[in-house]
C-alpha cells in the first residue's frame, strides 16, 4: 500500500481510523483505502451516514455562532478530527476577531493536517491529546497560550463521546473538563443514538458492528443517557434535540430524514 505524501511517518495505514472515516463521509481527501472500505461497510447498513455527519457539522457551526453571540469567544474542540470547510476557527473568527480556538485530537493525520491548515494562524492551535486524559488537555501549553480558563470557554464534544464505552466513565471525563473551566462556559455536544434513525435498530446495529470490528466501539445511547452529560449545566433552548431542531437556519422538514439521527445540545455552567 502506497503511503501518501501527506501521511505522517510511523502511522499504520492498514488500520481504519474513526476520524479518517469521518473525513471520507464528509467528502474529504485525507483518508486511506482501508478507511474508505470500513466506511462503505458501515454505509451498507446506514446509507445516510454522510447526511448524519453533515448535520453534525451544521449544528456545530450554529452552536459556535451562538457562543460568540453569547459573548463566549474561546473554544476547546476535543475530538476535532480532520479540518473541513467551515471548521470551528473559520466560523468563530468570522464572527469575532477575539476568537481563539484549540483543537484536540489523538489521530496523527488529524493533528498533522490541522497544523498545516493553521500554519500562520496565531489565534488557533492544535494539541495531540486524548479525551480520556482531561488534565493533560487543560494543563497543556497550547491551552495556556491561547485560552484564559478564568473566562468562559465553549467546550466542543461533537460526535466523540459515543466512541467511549461506559467502563471509561465518559460522564466523569466531561465533568472533569467542565470543572476546569470558568462559570458561564458552554458544553456543545452531539451523540449517536438509535432514536431518530429512519431504520430498524437491528439494521442500524450493523454499523455498530463495523466499528466494533475495527476496535473503535460505537456506543449508541438513549436521549436520557445523553442528557446526563449535561449534569451541572443549564440546557440552552431548545434543549437536547435532534440536530436539525437546534436553532436551525432552515425549516427542519426540509432536512434529509437521516439528519434527525441522534441528539445535540448546548449547556451553560453556573
GROMACS .gro file of C-alpha atoms in nm, residues 3-199:
model
  197
    3UNK     CA    1   0.186   0.595   0.162
    4UNK     CA    2   0.055   0.940   0.055
    5UNK     CA    3   0.297   1.229   0.090
    6UNK     CA    4   0.072   1.396   0.349
    7UNK     CA    5   0.062   1.090   0.578
    8UNK     CA    6   0.279   1.138   0.890
    9UNK     CA    7   0.559   0.881   0.922
   10UNK     CA    8   0.502   0.597   1.161
   11UNK     CA    9   0.124   0.563   1.136
   12UNK     CA   10  -0.021   0.227   1.036
   13UNK     CA   11  -0.216   0.291   0.717
   14UNK     CA   12  -0.354  -0.065   0.723
   15UNK     CA   13  -0.579   0.011   1.024
   16UNK     CA   14  -0.900   0.217   0.983
   17UNK     CA   15  -0.932   0.541   1.178
   18UNK     CA   16  -1.258   0.690   1.304
   19UNK     CA   17  -1.151   1.046   1.217
   20UNK     CA   18  -1.041   0.949   0.866
   21UNK     CA   19  -1.370   0.762   0.811
   22UNK     CA   20  -1.549   1.080   0.921
   23UNK     CA   21  -1.340   1.273   0.669
   24UNK     CA   22  -1.450   1.028   0.398
   25UNK     CA   23  -1.820   1.067   0.489
   26UNK     CA   24  -1.779   1.443   0.451
   27UNK     CA   25  -1.614   1.409   0.110
   28UNK     CA   26  -1.261   1.484   0.230
   29UNK     CA   27  -0.939   1.353   0.079
   30UNK     CA   28  -0.731   1.276   0.389
   31UNK     CA   29  -0.826   0.911   0.424
   32UNK     CA   30  -0.683   0.578   0.310
   33UNK     CA   31  -0.843   0.292   0.122
   34UNK     CA   32  -0.873   0.097   0.447
   35UNK     CA   33  -1.079   0.385   0.591
   36UNK     CA   34  -1.297   0.405   0.281
   37UNK     CA   35  -1.356   0.030   0.286
   38UNK     CA   36  -1.469   0.037   0.650
   39UNK     CA   37  -1.689   0.343   0.587
   40UNK     CA   38  -1.854   0.176   0.288
   41UNK     CA   39  -1.928  -0.133   0.500
   42UNK     CA   40  -2.089   0.089   0.764
   43UNK     CA   41  -2.295   0.260   0.494
   44UNK     CA   42  -2.430  -0.074   0.375
   45UNK     CA   43  -2.634  -0.076   0.696
   46UNK     CA   44  -2.693   0.301   0.736
   47UNK     CA   45  -2.670   0.461   0.389
   48UNK     CA   46  -2.735   0.804   0.536
   49UNK     CA   47  -2.414   0.825   0.739
   50UNK     CA   48  -2.281   1.117   0.528
   51UNK     CA   49  -2.607   1.306   0.593
   52UNK     CA   50  -2.568   1.244   0.967
   53UNK     CA   51  -2.212   1.380   0.961
   54UNK     CA   52  -2.321   1.683   0.760
   55UNK     CA   53  -2.593   1.752   1.017
   56UNK     CA   54  -2.329   1.730   1.291
   57UNK     CA   55  -2.115   1.988   1.116
   58UNK     CA   56  -2.409   2.219   1.051
   59UNK     CA   57  -2.511   2.206   1.418
   60UNK     CA   58  -2.153   2.273   1.523
   61UNK     CA   59  -2.139   2.587   1.309
   62UNK     CA   60  -2.469   2.717   1.450
   63UNK     CA   61  -2.355   2.643   1.806
   64UNK     CA   62  -2.026   2.828   1.751
   65UNK     CA   63  -2.213   3.133   1.621
   66UNK     CA   64  -2.446   3.109   1.922
   67UNK     CA   65  -2.146   3.102   2.156
   68UNK     CA   66  -1.995   3.414   2.002
   69UNK     CA   67  -2.331   3.593   2.015
   70UNK     CA   68  -2.348   3.497   2.385
   71UNK     CA   69  -2.007   3.653   2.446
   72UNK     CA   70  -1.800   3.332   2.453
   73UNK     CA   71  -1.505   3.363   2.215
   74UNK     CA   72  -1.278   3.085   2.345
   75UNK     CA   73  -1.320   2.734   2.201
   76UNK     CA   74  -1.177   2.399   2.307
   77UNK     CA   75  -1.270   2.141   2.041
   78UNK     CA   76  -1.188   1.787   2.158
   79UNK     CA   77  -1.207   1.509   1.901
   80UNK     CA   78  -1.186   1.777   1.634
   81UNK     CA   79  -1.088   1.542   1.353
   82UNK     CA   80  -0.955   1.645   1.014
   83UNK     CA   81  -1.035   2.008   0.919
   84UNK     CA   82  -1.303   2.058   0.656
   85UNK     CA   83  -1.465   2.370   0.515
   86UNK     CA   84  -1.647   2.570   0.783
   87UNK     CA   85  -1.441   2.443   1.075
   88UNK     CA   86  -1.463   2.596   1.423
   89UNK     CA   87  -1.186   2.853   1.380
   90UNK     CA   88  -1.327   2.975   1.048
   91UNK     CA   89  -1.677   3.021   1.187
   92UNK     CA   90  -1.560   3.172   1.516
   93UNK     CA   91  -1.306   3.410   1.363
   94UNK     CA   92  -1.558   3.525   1.104
   95UNK     CA   93  -1.791   3.614   1.390
   96UNK     CA   94  -1.532   3.774   1.620
   97UNK     CA   95  -1.174   3.891   1.587
   98UNK     CA   96  -1.131   3.795   1.953
   99UNK     CA   97  -1.199   3.426   1.884
  100UNK     CA   98  -0.936   3.176   1.999
  101UNK     CA   99  -0.950   2.803   1.922
  102UNK     CA  100  -0.759   2.499   2.046
  103UNK     CA  101  -0.820   2.176   1.854
  104UNK     CA  102  -0.752   1.843   2.025
  105UNK     CA  103  -0.728   1.502   1.862
  106UNK     CA  104  -0.527   1.182   1.906
  107UNK     CA  105  -0.525   1.081   1.539
  108UNK     CA  106  -0.183   1.170   1.388
  109UNK     CA  107  -0.332   1.251   1.047
  110UNK     CA  108  -0.589   1.484   1.203
  111UNK     CA  109  -0.319   1.658   1.407
  112UNK     CA  110  -0.072   1.690   1.117
  113UNK     CA  111  -0.331   1.820   0.871
  114UNK     CA  112  -0.475   2.060   1.129
  115UNK     CA  113  -0.130   2.206   1.190
  116UNK     CA  114  -0.082   2.251   0.816
  117UNK     CA  115  -0.419   2.426   0.780
  118UNK     CA  116  -0.348   2.653   1.078
  119UNK     CA  117   0.009   2.747   0.985
  120UNK     CA  118   0.050   3.120   1.045
  121UNK     CA  119  -0.276   3.148   1.243
  122UNK     CA  120  -0.174   3.277   1.585
  123UNK     CA  121  -0.533   3.262   1.711
  124UNK     CA  122  -0.559   2.883   1.680
  125UNK     CA  123  -0.354   2.583   1.790
  126UNK     CA  124  -0.358   2.204   1.766
  127UNK     CA  125  -0.289   1.966   2.053
  128UNK     CA  126  -0.219   1.593   2.019
  129UNK     CA  127  -0.402   1.453   2.322
  130UNK     CA  128  -0.680   1.216   2.427
  131UNK     CA  129  -1.021   1.298   2.572
  132UNK     CA  130  -0.956   1.025   2.828
  133UNK     CA  131  -0.689   1.246   2.992
  134UNK     CA  132  -0.858   1.579   3.068
  135UNK     CA  133  -0.579   1.711   3.289
  136UNK     CA  134  -0.326   1.677   3.006
  137UNK     CA  135  -0.552   1.887   2.786
  138UNK     CA  136  -0.633   2.157   3.040
  139UNK     CA  137  -0.270   2.186   3.156
  140UNK     CA  138  -0.120   2.187   2.806
  141UNK     CA  139   0.100   2.470   2.675
  142UNK     CA  140  -0.139   2.517   2.382
  143UNK     CA  141  -0.434   2.584   2.613
  144UNK     CA  142  -0.222   2.806   2.840
  145UNK     CA  143  -0.107   3.015   2.543
  146UNK     CA  144  -0.445   3.074   2.380
  147UNK     CA  145  -0.722   3.025   2.635
  148UNK     CA  146  -0.785   3.209   2.961
  149UNK     CA  147  -0.953   2.946   3.177
  150UNK     CA  148  -1.062   3.219   3.418
  151UNK     CA  149  -1.305   3.329   3.148
  152UNK     CA  150  -1.585   3.122   2.987
  153UNK     CA  151  -1.484   2.864   2.726
  154UNK     CA  152  -1.700   2.673   2.478
  155UNK     CA  153  -1.612   2.304   2.512
  156UNK     CA  154  -1.699   2.112   2.196
  157UNK     CA  155  -1.752   1.736   2.214
  158UNK     CA  156  -1.911   1.682   1.875
  159UNK     CA  157  -1.959   1.319   1.764
  160UNK     CA  158  -1.689   1.190   2.002
  161UNK     CA  159  -1.843   1.067   2.329
  162UNK     CA  160  -2.014   0.776   2.154
  163UNK     CA  161  -1.666   0.628   2.100
  164UNK     CA  162  -1.619   0.594   2.476
  165UNK     CA  163  -1.761   0.287   2.646
  166UNK     CA  164  -1.946   0.306   2.977
  167UNK     CA  165  -1.650   0.143   3.152
  168UNK     CA  166  -1.443   0.452   3.062
  169UNK     CA  167  -1.695   0.671   3.250
  170UNK     CA  168  -1.736   0.941   2.986
  171UNK     CA  169  -1.968   1.141   3.214
  172UNK     CA  170  -1.685   1.176   3.467
  173UNK     CA  171  -1.449   1.291   3.192
  174UNK     CA  172  -1.696   1.559   3.081
  175UNK     CA  173  -1.745   1.669   3.442
  176UNK     CA  174  -1.368   1.694   3.494
  177UNK     CA  175  -1.328   1.907   3.183
  178UNK     CA  176  -1.613   2.139   3.283
  179UNK     CA  177  -1.475   2.168   3.637
  180UNK     CA  178  -1.157   2.313   3.488
  181UNK     CA  179  -1.347   2.588   3.304
  182UNK     CA  180  -1.488   2.916   3.434
  183UNK     CA  181  -1.856   2.960   3.523
  184UNK     CA  182  -2.060   3.057   3.221
  185UNK     CA  183  -1.875   2.812   2.997
  186UNK     CA  184  -2.066   2.618   2.734
  187UNK     CA  185  -2.082   2.245   2.659
  188UNK     CA  186  -2.156   2.186   2.289
  189UNK     CA  187  -2.228   1.818   2.229
  190UNK     CA  188  -2.369   1.569   1.980
  191UNK     CA  189  -2.410   1.197   2.031
  192UNK     CA  190  -2.525   0.899   1.825
  193UNK     CA  191  -2.845   0.717   1.919
  194UNK     CA  192  -3.080   0.462   1.772
  195UNK     CA  193  -3.353   0.720   1.838
  196UNK     CA  194  -3.427   0.917   1.524
  197UNK     CA  195  -3.258   0.685   1.274
  198UNK     CA  196  -3.512   0.605   0.999
  199UNK     CA  197  -3.422   0.236   1.015
   0.00000   0.00000   0.00000
